[in-house]
Short mmCIF file of C-alpha atoms in Angstrom, two decimals:
data_model
loop_
_atom_site.label_atom_id
_atom_site.label_comp_id
_atom_site.label_asym_id
_atom_site.label_seq_id
_atom_site.Cartn_x
_atom_site.Cartn_y
_atom_site.Cartn_z
CA MET P 216 -58.28 17.28 62.17
CA LEU P 217 -57.81 15.88 58.74
CA ARG P 218 -54.43 15.30 57.25
CA ARG P 219 -53.44 15.23 53.61
CA ALA P 220 -52.36 11.92 52.15
CA ALA P 221 -48.69 11.82 50.87
CA PRO P 222 -48.21 11.41 47.50
CA THR P 223 -47.57 7.70 46.13
CA ALA P 224 -44.31 6.98 44.33
CA ALA P 225 -46.26 6.80 41.08
CA ALA P 226 -47.88 10.05 41.34
CA LEU P 227 -44.05 11.49 41.95
CA SER P 228 -42.75 9.98 39.27
CA ARG P 229 -45.62 11.21 37.01
CA ARG P 230 -45.04 14.80 38.33
CA ALA P 231 -41.33 14.73 37.60
CA VAL P 232 -41.84 13.53 34.05
CA SER P 233 -44.37 16.27 33.35
CA THR P 234 -42.23 18.93 34.95
CA SER P 235 -38.88 17.80 33.66
CA PRO P 236 -37.57 20.42 30.56
CA SER P 237 -37.80 18.89 27.24
CA PRO P 238 -35.51 20.64 24.31
CA SER P 239 -37.00 23.13 22.69
CA PRO P 240 -37.38 22.68 18.67
CA THR P 241 -35.15 25.93 18.50
CA ALA P 242 -32.67 24.04 20.41
CA ALA P 243 -32.56 21.08 18.26
CA ALA P 244 -32.34 23.48 14.95
CA THR P 245 -29.41 25.06 16.39
CA ALA P 246 -27.56 21.80 17.48
CA ALA P 247 -28.49 20.42 13.92
CA ALA P 248 -27.29 23.52 12.23
CA SER P 249 -23.91 23.66 14.15
CA SER P 250 -23.19 19.84 13.62
CA SER P 251 -23.84 20.67 9.95
CA ALA P 252 -21.77 23.55 9.81
CA VAL P 253 -18.69 21.56 11.70
CA ASN P 254 -19.25 18.68 8.93
CA SER P 255 -19.02 21.10 6.21
CA ILE P 256 -15.32 22.05 6.91
CA PRO P 257 -13.86 18.92 6.09
CA LEU P 258 -16.10 18.09 3.14
CA ARG P 259 -15.22 21.15 1.56
CA SER P 260 -11.74 20.75 2.39
CA LEU P 261 -11.97 16.61 0.57
CA LYS P 262 -13.76 18.13 -2.37
CA GLU P 263 -10.87 21.03 -3.00
CA HIS P 264 -8.20 18.42 -3.03
CA TYR P 265 -10.60 15.58 -4.71
CA LEU P 266 -10.74 18.17 -7.71
CA GLU P 267 -7.00 19.31 -7.65
CA VAL P 268 -5.59 15.61 -7.50
CA SER P 269 -8.35 14.40 -10.27
CA LYS P 270 -6.81 17.15 -12.60
CA MET P 271 -3.21 15.75 -12.07
CA ALA P 272 -1.91 14.59 -15.47
CA PRO P 273 -1.04 10.48 -15.28
CA PRO P 274 2.40 10.10 -16.05
CA PRO P 275 2.99 8.89 -20.16
CA LYS P 276 1.84 5.49 -20.82
CA THR P 277 4.57 2.48 -20.51
CA SER P 278 4.70 -1.06 -21.26
CA PRO P 279 6.65 -3.43 -19.35
CA PRO P 280 9.98 -4.99 -21.04
CA LYS P 281 8.96 -8.60 -23.07
CA PRO P 282 8.43 -11.01 -21.81
CA PHE P 283 6.90 -9.80 -18.88
CA THR P 284 3.08 -9.42 -19.02
CA ILE P 285 0.70 -7.19 -16.92
CA VAL P 286 -1.22 -9.25 -14.23
CA LYS P 287 -4.82 -8.17 -14.99
CA GLY P 288 -6.46 -6.67 -12.48
CA ALA P 289 -3.56 -5.47 -10.27
CA LEU P 290 -4.20 -2.11 -10.14
CA ASP P 291 -7.53 -2.81 -7.93
CA GLN P 292 -5.59 -5.31 -5.45
CA ALA P 293 -4.42 -4.07 -2.16
CA SER P 294 -1.28 -5.99 -2.95
CA GLY P 295 -0.16 -8.99 -4.97
CA PRO P 296 1.89 -9.63 -8.06
CA VAL P 297 2.19 -6.62 -10.95
CA LEU P 298 4.32 -8.74 -13.73
CA ARG P 299 4.70 -12.32 -14.63
CA ARG P 300 6.93 -14.23 -17.19
CA GLU P 301 7.71 -17.68 -18.00
CA TYR P 302 11.60 -18.21 -18.12
CA GLY P 303 13.83 -20.94 -19.64
CA ASP P 304 13.17 -24.56 -20.56
CA ALA P 305 11.92 -26.03 -17.13
CA GLY P 306 9.28 -23.11 -17.27
CA GLU P 307 10.04 -21.29 -14.22
CA GLU P 308 7.58 -18.95 -13.10
CA ILE P 309 8.52 -15.46 -12.18
CA SER P 310 6.30 -12.69 -10.50
CA ILE P 311 7.29 -9.11 -9.46
CA SER P 312 5.31 -7.28 -6.83
CA VAL P 313 6.24 -3.36 -6.36
CA GLY P 314 6.08 -0.81 -3.40
CA ARG P 315 7.75 2.08 -1.93
CA LEU P 316 11.38 1.37 -0.81
CA ALA P 317 10.97 4.08 2.08
CA ASN P 318 8.25 1.75 3.33
CA ILE P 319 10.78 -0.74 4.84
CA LEU P 320 13.68 1.88 5.23
CA PRO P 321 14.34 4.68 8.58
CA PRO P 322 12.55 7.87 7.69
CA ASP P 323 16.04 9.57 7.12
CA ALA P 324 17.41 6.83 5.18
CA ASP P 325 16.78 8.42 1.92
CA SER P 326 17.78 11.88 2.76
CA ASP P 327 20.44 12.31 0.31
CA SER P 328 18.05 11.32 -2.46
CA ASP P 329 18.02 13.69 -5.37
CA GLY P 330 14.69 14.11 -5.74
CA ALA P 331 13.76 12.88 -8.83
CA GLY P 332 10.51 13.23 -10.49
CA GLY P 333 9.83 16.97 -9.65
CA ASP P 334 8.33 18.45 -12.84
CA ASP P 335 5.94 15.41 -12.90
CA GLY P 336 4.70 15.58 -9.50
CA LEU P 337 6.66 11.75 -8.57
CA SER P 338 7.60 12.12 -4.97
CA ALA P 339 11.17 11.15 -4.27
CA SER P 340 9.93 8.03 -2.56
CA ILE P 341 8.71 7.02 -5.98
CA SER P 342 11.95 6.96 -7.61
CA GLN P 343 13.22 4.28 -4.85
CA LEU P 344 11.17 1.21 -5.62
CA LEU P 345 10.74 -2.10 -3.50
CA LEU P 346 10.52 -5.21 -5.34
CA HIS P 347 9.52 -8.70 -4.29
CA VAL P 348 10.63 -11.37 -6.80
CA ASP P 349 9.27 -14.72 -6.40
CA ILE P 350 11.00 -17.73 -8.64
CA SER P 351 9.67 -21.20 -8.72
CA LYS P 352 9.63 -24.04 -10.96
CA PRO P 353 6.09 -25.83 -11.38
CA GLY P 354 5.37 -28.94 -9.29
CA THR P 355 7.47 -27.22 -6.54
CA GLY P 356 6.20 -26.23 -3.07
CA LYS P 357 8.94 -23.86 -2.55
CA SER P 358 9.87 -20.77 -4.46
CA LEU P 359 13.38 -18.62 -4.24
CA GLN P 360 12.24 -14.93 -2.98
CA PHE P 361 14.22 -11.95 -3.49
CA LEU P 362 13.72 -8.31 -1.65
CA CYS P 363 15.31 -6.13 -4.11
CA GLY P 364 15.63 -1.86 -4.51
CA LEU P 365 15.08 -0.70 -7.92
CA TYR P 366 16.51 2.59 -9.21
CA PRO P 367 16.36 4.34 -12.63
CA ASP P 368 19.90 2.89 -13.19
CA ALA P 369 20.70 0.41 -10.78
CA ILE P 370 19.19 -2.72 -8.57
CA GLY P 371 20.23 -4.28 -5.65
CA ILE P 372 19.60 -7.53 -3.46
CA HIS P 373 18.32 -6.75 0.15
CA SER P 374 17.78 -10.31 0.98
CA VAL P 375 17.01 -13.67 -0.35
CA CYS P 376 15.55 -16.45 0.87
CA LEU P 377 13.58 -19.88 0.26
CA ARG P 378 10.11 -19.83 1.24
CA SER P 379 6.77 -21.78 0.73
CA LYS P 380 4.59 -20.35 -2.31
CA ASP P 381 1.81 -19.40 -0.52
CA ALA P 382 4.25 -17.06 2.15
CA GLU P 383 2.90 -13.48 1.97
CA LEU P 384 4.44 -10.86 0.01
CA LEU P 385 6.47 -7.73 0.62
CA GLU P 386 7.25 -9.00 4.16
CA GLY P 387 10.84 -9.71 3.68
CA ASN P 388 12.83 -9.76 6.96
CA LYS P 389 9.75 -8.57 9.24
CA ALA P 390 8.17 -12.03 7.79
CA SER P 391 7.18 -14.15 10.76
CA LYS P 392 9.30 -17.01 11.81
CA ALA P 393 6.86 -19.29 13.37
CA ASP P 394 6.97 -22.00 11.00
CA GLY P 395 10.77 -22.57 11.92
CA GLU P 396 11.93 -22.13 8.42
CA TYR P 397 15.93 -20.98 8.29
CA ARG P 398 15.75 -17.62 6.21
CA GLY P 399 19.32 -17.79 5.47
CA ARG P 400 22.14 -15.09 6.37
CA ILE P 401 21.84 -11.61 5.73
CA PHE P 402 22.46 -11.07 2.06
CA GLN P 403 25.40 -8.27 2.92
CA GLU P 404 26.98 -11.03 5.10
CA LEU P 405 27.42 -13.49 1.99
CA ASP P 406 30.58 -13.88 0.70
CA GLU P 407 31.21 -11.44 -2.61
CA LYS P 408 31.39 -14.20 -4.92
CA ILE P 409 27.78 -15.55 -4.04
CA ARG P 410 26.63 -12.11 -4.07
CA ASP P 411 27.43 -11.60 -7.49
CA SER P 412 26.39 -14.59 -8.80
CA LEU P 413 22.85 -14.09 -7.36
CA HIS P 414 22.99 -10.56 -8.82
CA LEU P 415 23.71 -12.52 -12.27
CA TYR P 416 20.99 -14.86 -11.60
CA ILE P 417 18.31 -12.01 -11.59
CA GLU P 418 19.83 -10.09 -14.33
CA ALA P 419 19.46 -13.33 -16.50
CA ARG P 420 16.04 -13.39 -16.13
CA GLY P 421 15.10 -9.74 -16.83
CA ILE P 422 15.16 -8.40 -13.42
CA ASN P 423 17.04 -5.00 -13.88
CA GLU P 424 16.55 -1.60 -13.91
CA LYS P 425 14.70 -1.73 -17.34
CA LEU P 426 11.48 -2.37 -15.33
CA PHE P 427 12.08 1.22 -13.32
CA PRO P 428 9.97 3.37 -16.12
CA PHE P 429 7.08 1.05 -16.09
CA LEU P 430 6.91 0.04 -12.49
CA GLN P 431 7.21 3.88 -11.40
CA ALA P 432 4.16 4.69 -13.64
CA TRP P 433 2.31 1.79 -12.41
CA LEU P 434 2.89 2.91 -8.98
CA TYR P 435 1.82 6.47 -9.31
CA VAL P 436 -1.32 5.58 -10.96
CA LYS P 437 -2.14 2.99 -8.19
CA ASP P 438 -1.56 5.74 -5.69
CA HIS P 439 -3.35 8.20 -7.53
CA ARG P 440 -6.53 5.75 -7.50
CA ASN P 441 -6.28 4.96 -4.06
CA LEU P 442 -6.15 8.34 -3.14
CA ILE P 443 -9.05 9.44 -4.98
CA ARG P 444 -10.94 6.21 -3.71
CA TRP P 445 -9.99 7.54 -0.20
CA PHE P 446 -11.35 10.96 -0.77
CA LYS P 447 -14.77 9.56 -1.96
CA SER P 448 -14.75 7.00 0.87
CA VAL P 449 -14.24 9.87 3.67
CA GLY P 450 -16.43 12.34 2.17
CA THR P 451 -19.25 9.81 1.97
CA VAL P 452 -18.81 8.53 5.60
CA ILE P 453 -18.93 12.37 6.88
CA SER P 454 -22.09 13.30 4.87
CA GLU P 455 -24.32 10.55 5.55
CA PRO P 456 -27.26 11.37 7.43
CA LYS P 457 -27.10 10.06 11.03
CA PRO P 458 -29.95 7.95 12.62
#
């Protein structure tokens, strides 16, 4: 009696491959269309908001109080000084960086804000600015650094410390203490006469509320540019063809 030979492993493998279902062109096209439809939703929303933001009128152009000058290219930098000037016979070098005070305050800390800037589209948080003031003398490796809150009609010092010139900007009390430097006492714990004298020290160098109109407008323009750039970048990533 004849016996049929058992199929070899290679034959079984070929048979499995030949009989396995392959995606039909219709199914692939349906999947591609579905993916395109899903992508079109955020793309359409991004385009609408991009057009809306691009039509927003910029604030009136203003210049910083003399003798401060604008740092070239500051608008295109992620961080860093916005204004610079020299002061006194010793040639003190003063630089100012700006951010939102809301970035270092608790979420409800400015709940009593008057909501300034409603008509021109500026949020209340841009009516409360954070200044990082760096004051140094030529030939020294240290600089006196102040963190200040700047408002339309006032300025207040949050902290002051002596740090290396290459220390990170806008770090404030969150700065790393790994270098072992003593940062000084909390500003509000200092004697009132010392606090008053430090306020006079920075105001004599032009660090006062007169800086507010320019820095508010500058920060608004920077935020506007960053938002426009973000819309473009996210839209590009979503719309790029997948390999």
